[in-house]
Coordinates of C-alpha atoms and ligand atoms in Angstrom, one line a residue:
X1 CA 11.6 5.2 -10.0
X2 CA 12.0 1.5 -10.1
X3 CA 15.1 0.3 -9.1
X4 CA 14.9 -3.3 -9.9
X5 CA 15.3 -6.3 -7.6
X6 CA 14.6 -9.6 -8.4
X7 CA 13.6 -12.4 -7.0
X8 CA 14.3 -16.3 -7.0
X9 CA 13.6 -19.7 -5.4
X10 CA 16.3 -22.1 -5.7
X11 CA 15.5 -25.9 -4.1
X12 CA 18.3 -26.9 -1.7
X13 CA 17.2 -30.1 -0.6
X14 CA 20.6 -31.1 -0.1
X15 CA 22.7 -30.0 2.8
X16 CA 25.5 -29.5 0.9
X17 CA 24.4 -26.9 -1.4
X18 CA 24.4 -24.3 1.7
X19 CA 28.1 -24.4 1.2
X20 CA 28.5 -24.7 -2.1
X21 CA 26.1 -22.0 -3.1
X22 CA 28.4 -18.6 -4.3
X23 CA 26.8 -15.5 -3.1
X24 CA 27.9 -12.1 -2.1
X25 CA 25.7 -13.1 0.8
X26 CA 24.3 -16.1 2.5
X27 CA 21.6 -15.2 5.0
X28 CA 21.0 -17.6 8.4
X29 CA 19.1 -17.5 11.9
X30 CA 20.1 -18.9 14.8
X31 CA 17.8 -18.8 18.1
X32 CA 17.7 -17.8 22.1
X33 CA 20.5 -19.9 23.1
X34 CA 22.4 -19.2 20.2
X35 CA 21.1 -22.5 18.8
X36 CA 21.6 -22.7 15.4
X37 CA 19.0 -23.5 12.7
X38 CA 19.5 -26.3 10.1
X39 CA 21.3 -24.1 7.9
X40 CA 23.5 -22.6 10.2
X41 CA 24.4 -25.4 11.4
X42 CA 25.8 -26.5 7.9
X43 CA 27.5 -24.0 7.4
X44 CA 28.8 -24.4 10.6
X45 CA 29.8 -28.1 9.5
X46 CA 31.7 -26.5 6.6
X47 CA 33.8 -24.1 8.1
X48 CA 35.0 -25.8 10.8
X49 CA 33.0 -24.4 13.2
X50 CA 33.3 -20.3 12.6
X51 CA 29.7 -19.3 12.8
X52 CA 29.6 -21.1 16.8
X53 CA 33.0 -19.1 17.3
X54 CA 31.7 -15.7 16.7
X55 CA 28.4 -16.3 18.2
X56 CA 30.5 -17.2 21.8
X57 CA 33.2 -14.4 21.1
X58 CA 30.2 -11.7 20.9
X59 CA 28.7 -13.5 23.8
X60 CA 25.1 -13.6 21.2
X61 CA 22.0 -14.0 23.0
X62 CA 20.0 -15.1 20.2
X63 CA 17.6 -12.6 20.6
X64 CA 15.7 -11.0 17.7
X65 CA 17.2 -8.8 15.1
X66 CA 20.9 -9.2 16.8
X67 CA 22.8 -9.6 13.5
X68 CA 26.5 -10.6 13.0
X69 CA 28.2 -10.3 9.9
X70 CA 31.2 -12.8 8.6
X71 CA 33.5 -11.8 6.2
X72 CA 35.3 -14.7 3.5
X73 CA 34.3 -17.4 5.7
X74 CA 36.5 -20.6 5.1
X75 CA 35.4 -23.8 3.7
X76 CA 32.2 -22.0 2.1
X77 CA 31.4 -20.7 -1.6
X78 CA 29.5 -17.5 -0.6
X79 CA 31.6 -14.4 0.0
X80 CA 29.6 -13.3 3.5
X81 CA 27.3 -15.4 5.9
X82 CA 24.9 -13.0 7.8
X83 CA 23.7 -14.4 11.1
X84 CA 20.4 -12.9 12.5
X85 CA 18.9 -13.8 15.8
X86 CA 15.1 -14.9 15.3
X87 CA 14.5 -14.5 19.3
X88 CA 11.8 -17.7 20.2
X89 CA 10.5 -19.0 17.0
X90 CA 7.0 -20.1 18.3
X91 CA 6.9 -16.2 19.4
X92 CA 7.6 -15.8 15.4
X93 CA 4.3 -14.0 14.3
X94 CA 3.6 -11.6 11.6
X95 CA 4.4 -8.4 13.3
X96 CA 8.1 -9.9 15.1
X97 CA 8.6 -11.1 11.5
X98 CA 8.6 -8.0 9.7
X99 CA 10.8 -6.5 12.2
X100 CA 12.9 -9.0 11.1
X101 CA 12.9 -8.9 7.8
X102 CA 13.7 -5.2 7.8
X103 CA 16.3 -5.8 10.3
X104 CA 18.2 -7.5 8.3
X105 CA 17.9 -5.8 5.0
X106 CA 19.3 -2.7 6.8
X107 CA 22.4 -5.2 7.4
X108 CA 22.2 -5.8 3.8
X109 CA 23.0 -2.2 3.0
X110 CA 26.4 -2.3 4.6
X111 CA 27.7 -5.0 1.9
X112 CA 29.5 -4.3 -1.2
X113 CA 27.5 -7.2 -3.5
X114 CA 24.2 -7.8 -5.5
X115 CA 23.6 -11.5 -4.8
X116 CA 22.3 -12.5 -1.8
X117 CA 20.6 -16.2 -0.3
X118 CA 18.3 -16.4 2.2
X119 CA 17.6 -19.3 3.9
X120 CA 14.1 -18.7 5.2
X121 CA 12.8 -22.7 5.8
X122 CA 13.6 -21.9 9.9
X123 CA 11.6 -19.5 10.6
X124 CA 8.5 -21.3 9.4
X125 CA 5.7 -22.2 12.0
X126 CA 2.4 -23.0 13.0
X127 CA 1.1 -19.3 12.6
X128 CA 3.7 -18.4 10.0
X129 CA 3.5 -20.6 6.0
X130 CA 6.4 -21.0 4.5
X131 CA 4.2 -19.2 1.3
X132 CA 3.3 -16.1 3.9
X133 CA 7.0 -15.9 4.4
X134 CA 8.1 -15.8 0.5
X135 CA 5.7 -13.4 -0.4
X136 CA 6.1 -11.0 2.5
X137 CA 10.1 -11.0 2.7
X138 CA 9.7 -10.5 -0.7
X139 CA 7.7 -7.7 -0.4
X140 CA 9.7 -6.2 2.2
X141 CA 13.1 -6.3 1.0
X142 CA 12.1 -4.7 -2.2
X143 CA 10.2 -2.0 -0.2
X144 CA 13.2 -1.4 1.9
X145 CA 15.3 0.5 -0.6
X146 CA 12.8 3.3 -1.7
X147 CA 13.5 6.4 -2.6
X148 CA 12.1 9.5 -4.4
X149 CA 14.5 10.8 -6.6
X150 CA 13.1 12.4 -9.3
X151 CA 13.4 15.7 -8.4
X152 CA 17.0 15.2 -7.4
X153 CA 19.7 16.6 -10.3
X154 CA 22.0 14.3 -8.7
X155 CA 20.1 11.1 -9.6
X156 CA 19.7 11.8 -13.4
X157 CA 23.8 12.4 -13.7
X158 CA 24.8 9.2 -15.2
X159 CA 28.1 9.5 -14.0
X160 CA 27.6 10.0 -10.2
X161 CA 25.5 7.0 -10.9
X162 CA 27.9 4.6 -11.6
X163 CA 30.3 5.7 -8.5
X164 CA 27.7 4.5 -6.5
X165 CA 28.0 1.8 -4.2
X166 CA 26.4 -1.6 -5.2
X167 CA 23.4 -3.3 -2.7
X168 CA 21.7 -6.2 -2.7
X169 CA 19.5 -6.3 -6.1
X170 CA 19.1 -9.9 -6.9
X171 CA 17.6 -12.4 -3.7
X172 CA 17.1 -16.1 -3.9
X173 CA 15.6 -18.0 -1.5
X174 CA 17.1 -21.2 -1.0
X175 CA 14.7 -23.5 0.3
X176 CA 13.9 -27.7 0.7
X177 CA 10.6 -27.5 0.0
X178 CA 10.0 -28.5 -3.4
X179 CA 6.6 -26.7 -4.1
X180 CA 5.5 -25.1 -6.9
X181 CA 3.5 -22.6 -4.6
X182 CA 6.7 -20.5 -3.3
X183 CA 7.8 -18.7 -6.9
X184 CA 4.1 -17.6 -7.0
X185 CA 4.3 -16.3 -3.4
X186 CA 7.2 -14.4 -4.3
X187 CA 5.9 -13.4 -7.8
X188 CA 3.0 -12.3 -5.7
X189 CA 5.5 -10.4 -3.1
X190 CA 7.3 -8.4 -5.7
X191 CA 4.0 -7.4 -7.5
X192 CA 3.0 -5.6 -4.3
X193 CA 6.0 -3.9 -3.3
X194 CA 5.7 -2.5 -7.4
X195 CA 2.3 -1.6 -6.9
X196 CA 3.2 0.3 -3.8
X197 CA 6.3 1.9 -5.5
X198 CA 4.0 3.3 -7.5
X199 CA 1.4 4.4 -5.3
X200 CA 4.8 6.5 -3.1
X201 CA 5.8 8.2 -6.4
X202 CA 2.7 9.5 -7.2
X203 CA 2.1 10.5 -3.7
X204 CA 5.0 12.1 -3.4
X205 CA 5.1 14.4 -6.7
X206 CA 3.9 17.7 -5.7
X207 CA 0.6 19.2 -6.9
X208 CA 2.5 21.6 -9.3
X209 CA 3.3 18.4 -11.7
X210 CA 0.6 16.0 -10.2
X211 CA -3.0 17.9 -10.9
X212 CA -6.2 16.0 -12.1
X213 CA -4.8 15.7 -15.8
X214 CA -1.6 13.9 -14.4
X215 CA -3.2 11.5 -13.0
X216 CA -5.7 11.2 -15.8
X217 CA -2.1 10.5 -18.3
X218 CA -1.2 7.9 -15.6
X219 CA -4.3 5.9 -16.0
X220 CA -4.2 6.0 -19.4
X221 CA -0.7 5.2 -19.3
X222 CA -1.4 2.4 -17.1
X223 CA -4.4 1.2 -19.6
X224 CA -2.1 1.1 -22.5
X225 CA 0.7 -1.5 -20.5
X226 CA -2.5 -4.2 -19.9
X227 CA -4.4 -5.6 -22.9
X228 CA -7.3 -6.6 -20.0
X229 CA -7.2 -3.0 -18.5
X230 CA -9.8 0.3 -20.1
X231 CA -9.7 3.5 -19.1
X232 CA -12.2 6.4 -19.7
X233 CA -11.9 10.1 -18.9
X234 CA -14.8 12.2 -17.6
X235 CA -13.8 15.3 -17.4
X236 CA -15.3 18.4 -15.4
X237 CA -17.5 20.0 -18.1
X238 CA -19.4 16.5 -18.8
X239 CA -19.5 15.8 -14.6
X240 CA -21.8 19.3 -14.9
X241 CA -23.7 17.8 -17.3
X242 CA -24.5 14.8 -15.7
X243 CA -25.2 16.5 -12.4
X244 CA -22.5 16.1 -10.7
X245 CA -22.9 19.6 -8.4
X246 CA -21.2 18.1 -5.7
X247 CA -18.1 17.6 -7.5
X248 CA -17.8 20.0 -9.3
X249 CA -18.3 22.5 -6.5
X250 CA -15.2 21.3 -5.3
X251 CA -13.3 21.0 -8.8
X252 CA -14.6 24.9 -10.2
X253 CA -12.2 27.3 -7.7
X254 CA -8.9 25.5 -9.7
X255 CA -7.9 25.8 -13.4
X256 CA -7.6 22.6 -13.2
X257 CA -10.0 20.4 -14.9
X258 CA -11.6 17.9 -12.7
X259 CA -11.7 14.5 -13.8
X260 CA -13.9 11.0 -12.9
X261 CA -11.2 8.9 -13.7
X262 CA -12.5 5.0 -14.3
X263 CA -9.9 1.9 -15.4
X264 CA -12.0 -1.3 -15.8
X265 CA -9.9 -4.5 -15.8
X266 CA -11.7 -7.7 -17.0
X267 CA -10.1 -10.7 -15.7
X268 CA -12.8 -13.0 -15.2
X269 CA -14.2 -15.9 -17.6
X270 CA -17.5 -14.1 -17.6
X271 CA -16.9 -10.4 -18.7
X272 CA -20.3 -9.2 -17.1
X273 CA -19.0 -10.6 -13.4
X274 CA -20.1 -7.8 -11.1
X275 CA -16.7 -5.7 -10.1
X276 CA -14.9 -5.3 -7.2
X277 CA -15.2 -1.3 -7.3
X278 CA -12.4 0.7 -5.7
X279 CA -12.8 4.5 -5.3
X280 CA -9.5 6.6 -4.8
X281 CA -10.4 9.9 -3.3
X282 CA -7.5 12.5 -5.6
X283 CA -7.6 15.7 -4.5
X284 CA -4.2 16.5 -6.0
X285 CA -3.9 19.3 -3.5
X286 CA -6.3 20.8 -0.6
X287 CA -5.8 24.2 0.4
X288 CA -9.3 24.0 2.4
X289 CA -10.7 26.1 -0.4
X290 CA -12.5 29.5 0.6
X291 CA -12.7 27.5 4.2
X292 CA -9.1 27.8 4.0
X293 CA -6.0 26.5 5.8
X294 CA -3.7 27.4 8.3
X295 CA -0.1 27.6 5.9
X296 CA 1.2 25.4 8.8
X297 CA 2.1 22.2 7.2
X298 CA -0.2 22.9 4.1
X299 CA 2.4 21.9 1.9
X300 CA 1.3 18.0 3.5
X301 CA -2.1 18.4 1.4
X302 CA -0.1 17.7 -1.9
X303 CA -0.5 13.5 -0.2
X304 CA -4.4 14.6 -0.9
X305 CA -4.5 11.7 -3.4
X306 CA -3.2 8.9 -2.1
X307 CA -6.4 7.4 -2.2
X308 CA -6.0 7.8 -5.9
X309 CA -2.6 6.4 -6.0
X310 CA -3.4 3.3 -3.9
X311 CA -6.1 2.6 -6.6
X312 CA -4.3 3.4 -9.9
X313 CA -1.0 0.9 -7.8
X314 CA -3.4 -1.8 -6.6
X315 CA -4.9 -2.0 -10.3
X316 CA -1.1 -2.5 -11.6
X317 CA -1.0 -5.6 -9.5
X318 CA -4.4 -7.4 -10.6
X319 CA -2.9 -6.7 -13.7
X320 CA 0.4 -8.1 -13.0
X321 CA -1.1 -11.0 -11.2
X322 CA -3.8 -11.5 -14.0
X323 CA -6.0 -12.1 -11.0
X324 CA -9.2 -13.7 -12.2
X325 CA -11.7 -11.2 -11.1
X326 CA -13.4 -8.2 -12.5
X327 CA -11.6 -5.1 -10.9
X328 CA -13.3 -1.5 -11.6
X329 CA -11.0 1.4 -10.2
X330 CA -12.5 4.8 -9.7
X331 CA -10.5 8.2 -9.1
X332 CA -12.4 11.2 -7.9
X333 CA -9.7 14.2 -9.3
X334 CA -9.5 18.0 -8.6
X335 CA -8.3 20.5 -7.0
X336 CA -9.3 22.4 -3.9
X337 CA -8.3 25.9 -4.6
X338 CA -10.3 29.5 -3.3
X339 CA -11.0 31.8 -6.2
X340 CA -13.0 34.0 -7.9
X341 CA -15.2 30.7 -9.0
X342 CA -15.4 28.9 -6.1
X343 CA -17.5 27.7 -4.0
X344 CA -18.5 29.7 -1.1
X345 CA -19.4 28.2 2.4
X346 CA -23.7 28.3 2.1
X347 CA -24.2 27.4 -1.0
X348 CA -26.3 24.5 -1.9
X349 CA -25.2 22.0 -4.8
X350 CA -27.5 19.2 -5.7
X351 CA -25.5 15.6 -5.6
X352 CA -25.7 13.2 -8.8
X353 CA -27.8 11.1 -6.6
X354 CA -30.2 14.0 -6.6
X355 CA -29.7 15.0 -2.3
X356 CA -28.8 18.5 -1.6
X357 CA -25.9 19.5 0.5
X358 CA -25.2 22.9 2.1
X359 CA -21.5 22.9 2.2
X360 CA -20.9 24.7 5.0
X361 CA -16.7 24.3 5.0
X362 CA -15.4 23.6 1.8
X363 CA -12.2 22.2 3.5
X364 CA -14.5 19.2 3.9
X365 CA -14.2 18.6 0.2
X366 CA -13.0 14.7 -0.5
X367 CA -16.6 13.8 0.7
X368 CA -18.0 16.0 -2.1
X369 CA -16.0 14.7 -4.9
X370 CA -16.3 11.3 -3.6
X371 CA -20.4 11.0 -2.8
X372 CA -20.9 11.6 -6.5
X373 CA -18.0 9.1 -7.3
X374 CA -19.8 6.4 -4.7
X375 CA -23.2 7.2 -6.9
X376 CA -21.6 7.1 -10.5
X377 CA -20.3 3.2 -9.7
X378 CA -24.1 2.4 -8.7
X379 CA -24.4 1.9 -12.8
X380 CA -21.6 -1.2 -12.5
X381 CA -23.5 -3.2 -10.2
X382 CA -20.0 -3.7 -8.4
X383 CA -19.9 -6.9 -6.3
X384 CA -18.5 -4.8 -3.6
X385 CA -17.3 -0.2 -3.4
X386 CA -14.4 0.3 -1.3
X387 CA -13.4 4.1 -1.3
X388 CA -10.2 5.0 -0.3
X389 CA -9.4 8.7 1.2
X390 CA -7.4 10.4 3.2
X391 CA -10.4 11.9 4.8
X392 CA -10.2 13.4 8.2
X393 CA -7.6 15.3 10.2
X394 CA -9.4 13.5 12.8
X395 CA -8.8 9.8 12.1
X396 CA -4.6 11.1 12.5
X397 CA -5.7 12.2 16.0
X398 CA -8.0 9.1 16.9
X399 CA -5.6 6.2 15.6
X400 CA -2.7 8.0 14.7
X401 CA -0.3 6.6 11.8
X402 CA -0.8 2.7 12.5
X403 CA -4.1 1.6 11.9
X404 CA -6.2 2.3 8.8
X405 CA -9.9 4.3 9.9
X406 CA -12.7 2.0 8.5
X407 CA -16.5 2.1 8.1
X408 CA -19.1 -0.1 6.7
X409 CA -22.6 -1.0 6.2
X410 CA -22.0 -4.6 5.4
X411 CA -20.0 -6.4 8.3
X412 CA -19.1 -9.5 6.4
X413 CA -16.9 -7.3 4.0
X414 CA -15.6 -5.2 6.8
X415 CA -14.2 -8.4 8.5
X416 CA -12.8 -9.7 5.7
X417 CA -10.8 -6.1 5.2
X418 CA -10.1 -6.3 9.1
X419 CA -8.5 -10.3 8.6
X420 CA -6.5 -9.1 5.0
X421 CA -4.7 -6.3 7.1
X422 CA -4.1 -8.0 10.0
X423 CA -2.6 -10.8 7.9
X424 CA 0.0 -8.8 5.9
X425 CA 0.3 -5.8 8.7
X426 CA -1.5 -3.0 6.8
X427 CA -3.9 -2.7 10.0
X428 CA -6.9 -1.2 10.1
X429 CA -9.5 -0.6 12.9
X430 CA -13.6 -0.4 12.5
X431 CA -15.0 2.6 14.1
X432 CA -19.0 2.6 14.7
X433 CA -21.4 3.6 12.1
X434 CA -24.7 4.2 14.0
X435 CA -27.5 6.7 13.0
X436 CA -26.6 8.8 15.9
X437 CA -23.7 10.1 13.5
X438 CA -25.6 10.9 10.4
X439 CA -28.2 13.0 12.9
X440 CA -25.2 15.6 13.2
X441 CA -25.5 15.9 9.7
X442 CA -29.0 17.2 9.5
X443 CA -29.1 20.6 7.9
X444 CA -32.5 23.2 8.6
X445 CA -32.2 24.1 4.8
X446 CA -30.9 21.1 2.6
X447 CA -30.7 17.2 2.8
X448 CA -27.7 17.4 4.3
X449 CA -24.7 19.5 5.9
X450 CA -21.2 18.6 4.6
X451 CA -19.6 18.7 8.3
X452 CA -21.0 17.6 11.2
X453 CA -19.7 19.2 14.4
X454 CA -16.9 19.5 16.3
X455 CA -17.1 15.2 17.5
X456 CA -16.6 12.1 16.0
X457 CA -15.4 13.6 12.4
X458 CA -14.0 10.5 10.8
X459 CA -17.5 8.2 11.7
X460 CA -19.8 11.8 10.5
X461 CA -17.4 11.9 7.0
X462 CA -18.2 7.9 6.9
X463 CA -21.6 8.6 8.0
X464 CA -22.3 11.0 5.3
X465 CA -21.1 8.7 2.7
X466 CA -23.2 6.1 3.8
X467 CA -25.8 8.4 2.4
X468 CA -24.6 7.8 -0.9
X469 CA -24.4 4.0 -0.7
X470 CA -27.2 2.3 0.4
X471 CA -27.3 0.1 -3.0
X472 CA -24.5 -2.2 -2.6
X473 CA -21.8 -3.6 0.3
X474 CA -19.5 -0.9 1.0
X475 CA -16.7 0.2 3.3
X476 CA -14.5 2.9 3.6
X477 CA -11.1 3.2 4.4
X478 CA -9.7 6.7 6.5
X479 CA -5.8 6.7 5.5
X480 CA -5.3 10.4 6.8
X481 CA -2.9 9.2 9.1
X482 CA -1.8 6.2 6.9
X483 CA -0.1 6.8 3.7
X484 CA 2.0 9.1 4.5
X485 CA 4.4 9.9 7.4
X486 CA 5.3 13.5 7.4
X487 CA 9.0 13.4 9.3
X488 CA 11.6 10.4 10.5
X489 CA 13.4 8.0 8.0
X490 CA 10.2 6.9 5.9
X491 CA 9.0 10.4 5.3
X492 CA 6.9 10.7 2.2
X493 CA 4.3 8.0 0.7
X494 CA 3.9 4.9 2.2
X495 CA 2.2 2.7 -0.1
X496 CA -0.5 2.1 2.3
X497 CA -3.3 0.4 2.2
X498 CA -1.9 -1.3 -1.2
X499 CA -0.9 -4.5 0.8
X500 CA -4.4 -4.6 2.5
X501 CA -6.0 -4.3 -0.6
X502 CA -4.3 -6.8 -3.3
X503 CA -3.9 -9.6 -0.1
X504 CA -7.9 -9.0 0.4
X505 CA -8.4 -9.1 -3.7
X506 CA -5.8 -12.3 -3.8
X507 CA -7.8 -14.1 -1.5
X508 CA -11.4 -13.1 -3.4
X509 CA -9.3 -14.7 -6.7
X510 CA -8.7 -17.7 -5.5
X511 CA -11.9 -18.2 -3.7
X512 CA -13.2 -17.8 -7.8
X513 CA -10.7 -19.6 -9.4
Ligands
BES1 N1 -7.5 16.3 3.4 C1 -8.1 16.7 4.6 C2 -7.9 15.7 5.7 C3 -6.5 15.7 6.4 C4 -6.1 16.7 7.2 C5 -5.7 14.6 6.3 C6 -4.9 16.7 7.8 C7 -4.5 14.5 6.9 C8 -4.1 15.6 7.7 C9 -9.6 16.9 4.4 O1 -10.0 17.4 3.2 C10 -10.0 18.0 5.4 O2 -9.6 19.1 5.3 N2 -10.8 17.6 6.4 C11 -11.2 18.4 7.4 C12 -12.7 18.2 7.6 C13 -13.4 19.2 8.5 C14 -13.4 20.6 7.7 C15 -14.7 18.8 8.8 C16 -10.4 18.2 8.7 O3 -10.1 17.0 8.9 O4 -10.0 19.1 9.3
MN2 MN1 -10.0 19.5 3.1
ZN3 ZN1 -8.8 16.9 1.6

């Protein structure tokens, strides 16, 4: 479901053009005090001192996110001038901003109009670049709006569609500095609110339409839109064959065919450039298996593949972007369903990586597709595996729905995963990966146990994947409590840990370029 917004950068190194720009909307900030900035205060100039009226009459504070809409100012082209408080702007960081931002989009929403200016240059700082700023409003704005329609009749009758009242679908950011850098940045901005548009919808369509073959068709679909961008198909019956028991031992209870799903995008000058390798846990729906779940809230396990969907919408981007790195995207896909076929708590499978493992819940099932996965990428030498999965019940309870779980056995790469989240608020938070961990998985009969204990089950799930990647730098990313949100406004998909993930790739691109 895209509903289109675009994005613009207009220069407006002249004071005049404030007033003489026509917009549905013309978006300023004014600070504690109600002191206005630059632009306001142009404005201000031009109609004869309205904006400083209504900010006395509502006795305005200044304070962030306080918003006051005028309607047909005089003496000015645009149609509406919005007025948002930006509190302290040296207290302006990433986190205030983004409150901000949001704020007033949700203003937005209340106007009749398509068109709307921002003028952003204000609200720059010492923390905050004015590029940060493009890309992330950007971003955020186009976010703000989603929805998941496509199962609603409503949405596909044309003519209930065109009753519909307009909102803001075209932004331009009016700015004086000249610099060829803030198009890219919101080029960049747009890519990743796409990306993640995709990542929601997939998350969101339930595991009667989404199943491994699903996501296999969007992949290929995907493949066919890039000319730089492969995909290959493994399916179940060749996984067996290669040895993969510990993935098929999840994917044999479903008719469903399983599927190793790989996308290989070469964007760099030298096509044999070691990949950044990114493995998308898809378990298109987890029922627990034969270990299986309370019917409480089950229906949340059809989200069982965002870590698929963050892959396939992150690989859009690098696409979009033409980032100039090799990307390798890896989806582990089945189906964790009890049946006559499968797998029963006891039984022993033997890895592709040749360990055994007694599975002793089979509810603990996206390790199992995903330590065969983690050991199929060995053969592209990847620069760097990040697998991402929504793991653990208990990484919900230990950080709850704000910060990302993540292991590693290679700290540089952790901190640079730690820095890219911080920077665009996709936060996530390293827990400890000590031997004391894997010990709870030691198992009397086979290499390994699948589970390990009561304590500490998002670091023994990391710990037991860290069997499976000794060979290269690795870290891996817990969303259980991330990408999605199962009540309040944003229920559904959130796109998470997209924005982590292309702002950490971004940064590896230009470090290349
Ligand atoms: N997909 C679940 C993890 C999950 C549960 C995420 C609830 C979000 C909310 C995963 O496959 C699972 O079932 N994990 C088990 C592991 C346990 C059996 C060791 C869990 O977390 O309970
Ligand atoms: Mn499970
Ligand atoms: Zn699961």
């Amino acid at each position: 479901m895209s509903d289109s917004i675009t994005f613009s950068v207009k220069n407006a190194a002249k004071n005049t053009t404030f007033s003489h720009t026509t917009s549905d909307c013309i978006v300023v900030f004014y600070f504690e005090k109600a002191k206005l900035s630059p632009e306001a205060r142009h404005l201000d100039a031009a109609s004869q001192g309205e904006l400083k009226k209504i900010l006395q009459l509502e006795s305005a504070t200044g304070k962030a996110e306080e918003c006051f809409l005028l309607r047909a100012p005089s003496g000015i082209k645009a149609h509406r001038i919005l007025l948002v408080g930006a509190g302290d702007p040296d207290q302006l960081d990433a986190r205030a901003l983004k409150k901000l931002i949001f704020a007033l989009g949700a203003q937005l929403k209340a106007i009749s109009g398509t068109h709307v200016h921002l003028c952003l240059d204000a609200l720059v700082n010492k923390q905050i670049p004015a590029t940060w700023l493009a890309q992330h409003s950007a971003q955020w704005l186009a976010t703000q709006n989603y929805e998941f329609k496509t199962y609603k009749s409503d949405a596909h009758d044309n003519r209930k569609k065109t009753t519909a009242r307009k909102h803001p679908t075209r932004y331009t950011f009016l700015t004086a500095k000249n610099s060829a850098e803030l198009p890219h940045a919101v080029r960049i901005g747009a890519s990743i609110a796409a990306g993640m548009r995709l990542t929601r919808d997939l998350g969101n369509t339930p595991g009667n339409d989404c199943h491994p073959s699903y996501l296999a068709a969007q992949a290929r679909k995907l493949a066919n839109r890039f000319p730089k961008l492969t995909c290959k198909i493994i399916d179940e019956k060749e996984m067996r064959t290669i040895g993969a028991g510990a993935f098929c031992a999840v994917a044999q209870g479903s008719k469903q065919s399983g599927k190793l799903i790989l996308l290989h995008y070469k964007g760099s000058q030298k096509r044999s450039d070691s990949p950044y390798t990114f493995v998308g846990k898809g378990i298109t729906f987890d029922t627990g298996g034969i270990s299986i779940k309370p019917s409480q809230s089950m229906e949340e396990m059809k989200y069982d593949m965002c870590g698929a969907a963050a892959v396939l919408g992150l690989l859009q981007i690098v696409n979009e972007l033409a980032l100039p790195i090799n990307v390798t995207g890896v989806i582990a896909a089945a189906e964790n369903m009890p049946s006559g076929e499968a797998t029963r708590p006891g039984d022993i499978v033997t890895t592709l990586s040749g360990k055994t493992v007694e599975i002793l819940n089979t509810d603990a099932e996206g390790r199992l597709v995903l330590c065969d996965a983690l050991t199929y990428v060995e053969r592209f030498h990847p620069k760097i595996v990040v697998d991402i999965a929504t793991l653990t019940g208990a990484c919900v309870v230990a950080l709850g729905h704000h910060h990302t779980g993540m292991l590693s056995n290679h700290q540089p790469l952790a901190d640079q995963l730690l820095a890219s989240g911080l920077q665009c608020t996709d936060w996530a938070w390293q827990l400890p990966l000590t031997e004391e961990y894997t010990k709870q998985l030691d198992n009397t009969v086979a290499d390994l146990s699948n589970i390990g204990g009561r304590t500490g089950g998002t670091i023994t799930a990391g710990a037991f994947l860290a069997e499976f990647t000794k060979n290269y730098k690795w870290a891996h990313l817990d969303i259980a409590g991330t990408a999605w949100l199962a009540s309040g406004a944003k229920q559904g998909a959130t796109g998470r840990p997209v924005p982590l993930l292309a702002n950490y790739l971004i940064g590896e691109a230009k470090l290349t370029r």
